[in-house]
Coordinates of C-alpha atoms in Angstrom, one line a residue:
M214 CA 3.2 20.6 -19.3
D215 CA 3.9 23.4 -16.8
D216 CA 5.2 22.7 -13.3
L217 CA 1.8 22.6 -11.7
A218 CA 0.5 20.2 -14.6
I219 CA 3.5 17.8 -13.9
A220 CA 2.9 18.0 -10.2
D221 CA -0.9 17.2 -10.5
F222 CA -0.2 14.4 -13.1
V223 CA 2.4 12.7 -10.8
K224 CA 0.1 13.0 -7.7
E225 CA -2.9 11.8 -9.7
M226 CA -1.1 8.9 -11.2
R227 CA 0.5 7.9 -7.9
K228 CA -3.0 7.7 -6.1
K229 CA -4.5 5.8 -9.2
F230 CA -1.9 3.1 -8.8
G231 CA -2.4 3.1 -4.9
L232 CA 1.2 4.3 -4.2
T233 CA 2.4 6.3 -1.3
Q234 CA 5.1 9.0 -1.9
V235 CA 7.5 6.5 -0.2
D236 CA 6.6 3.8 -2.7
L237 CA 6.9 6.2 -5.6
A238 CA 10.3 7.2 -4.5
D239 CA 11.4 3.7 -4.1
K240 CA 10.1 2.5 -7.3
S241 CA 11.5 5.4 -9.4
G242 CA 15.0 5.6 -7.6
V243 CA 14.6 9.1 -6.2
G244 CA 14.4 10.4 -2.8
L245 CA 11.3 11.0 -0.8
R246 CA 12.0 14.6 -0.5
F247 CA 12.3 14.8 -4.3
V248 CA 8.8 13.3 -4.7
R249 CA 7.4 15.7 -2.2
E250 CA 8.9 18.8 -4.0
L251 CA 7.8 17.5 -7.4
E252 CA 4.1 17.1 -6.2
Q253 CA 4.2 20.6 -4.7
G254 CA 5.4 22.0 -8.0
K255 CA 8.8 23.1 -7.1
Q256 CA 10.2 24.9 -10.2
T257 CA 14.0 24.1 -9.7
L258 CA 14.0 20.4 -10.0
R259 CA 16.3 18.3 -12.2
M260 CA 14.8 17.1 -15.5
D261 CA 16.4 13.8 -15.4
K262 CA 15.0 12.9 -11.9
I263 CA 11.6 14.1 -13.1
N264 CA 11.9 11.7 -16.1
Q265 CA 12.8 8.9 -13.7
V266 CA 9.5 9.4 -12.0
L267 CA 7.5 10.0 -15.2
R268 CA 9.0 6.9 -16.8
L269 CA 6.9 4.8 -14.3
F270 CA 3.8 6.2 -16.0
G271 CA 5.1 6.0 -19.5
R272 CA 5.8 9.7 -19.9
Q273 CA 8.8 12.0 -20.1
V274 CA 9.4 15.8 -20.4
G275 CA 11.9 17.3 -22.8
A276 CA 12.4 20.0 -25.5
V277 CA 9.8 20.1 -28.2
S278 CA 9.5 22.2 -31.3
I279 CA 7.2 25.1 -31.5
A280 CA 5.7 26.1 -34.8
D281 CA 6.5 29.7 -35.9
E282 CA 3.8 32.1 -35.4

């Protein structure tokens, strides 16, 4: 997932489950500012905090292997 795809995914899932940004911040244990920056696609966010949010939706980001070309 690129930064925008993560942002779009989080926003879509938040709305699907009827959560406000405040709800999402509270349930995931991150700050409201972090949720706003995540949904805006900010590129310099901490991966551990991104995973805290994504964990609510059964997802996570991390290193993946890439097949040699």
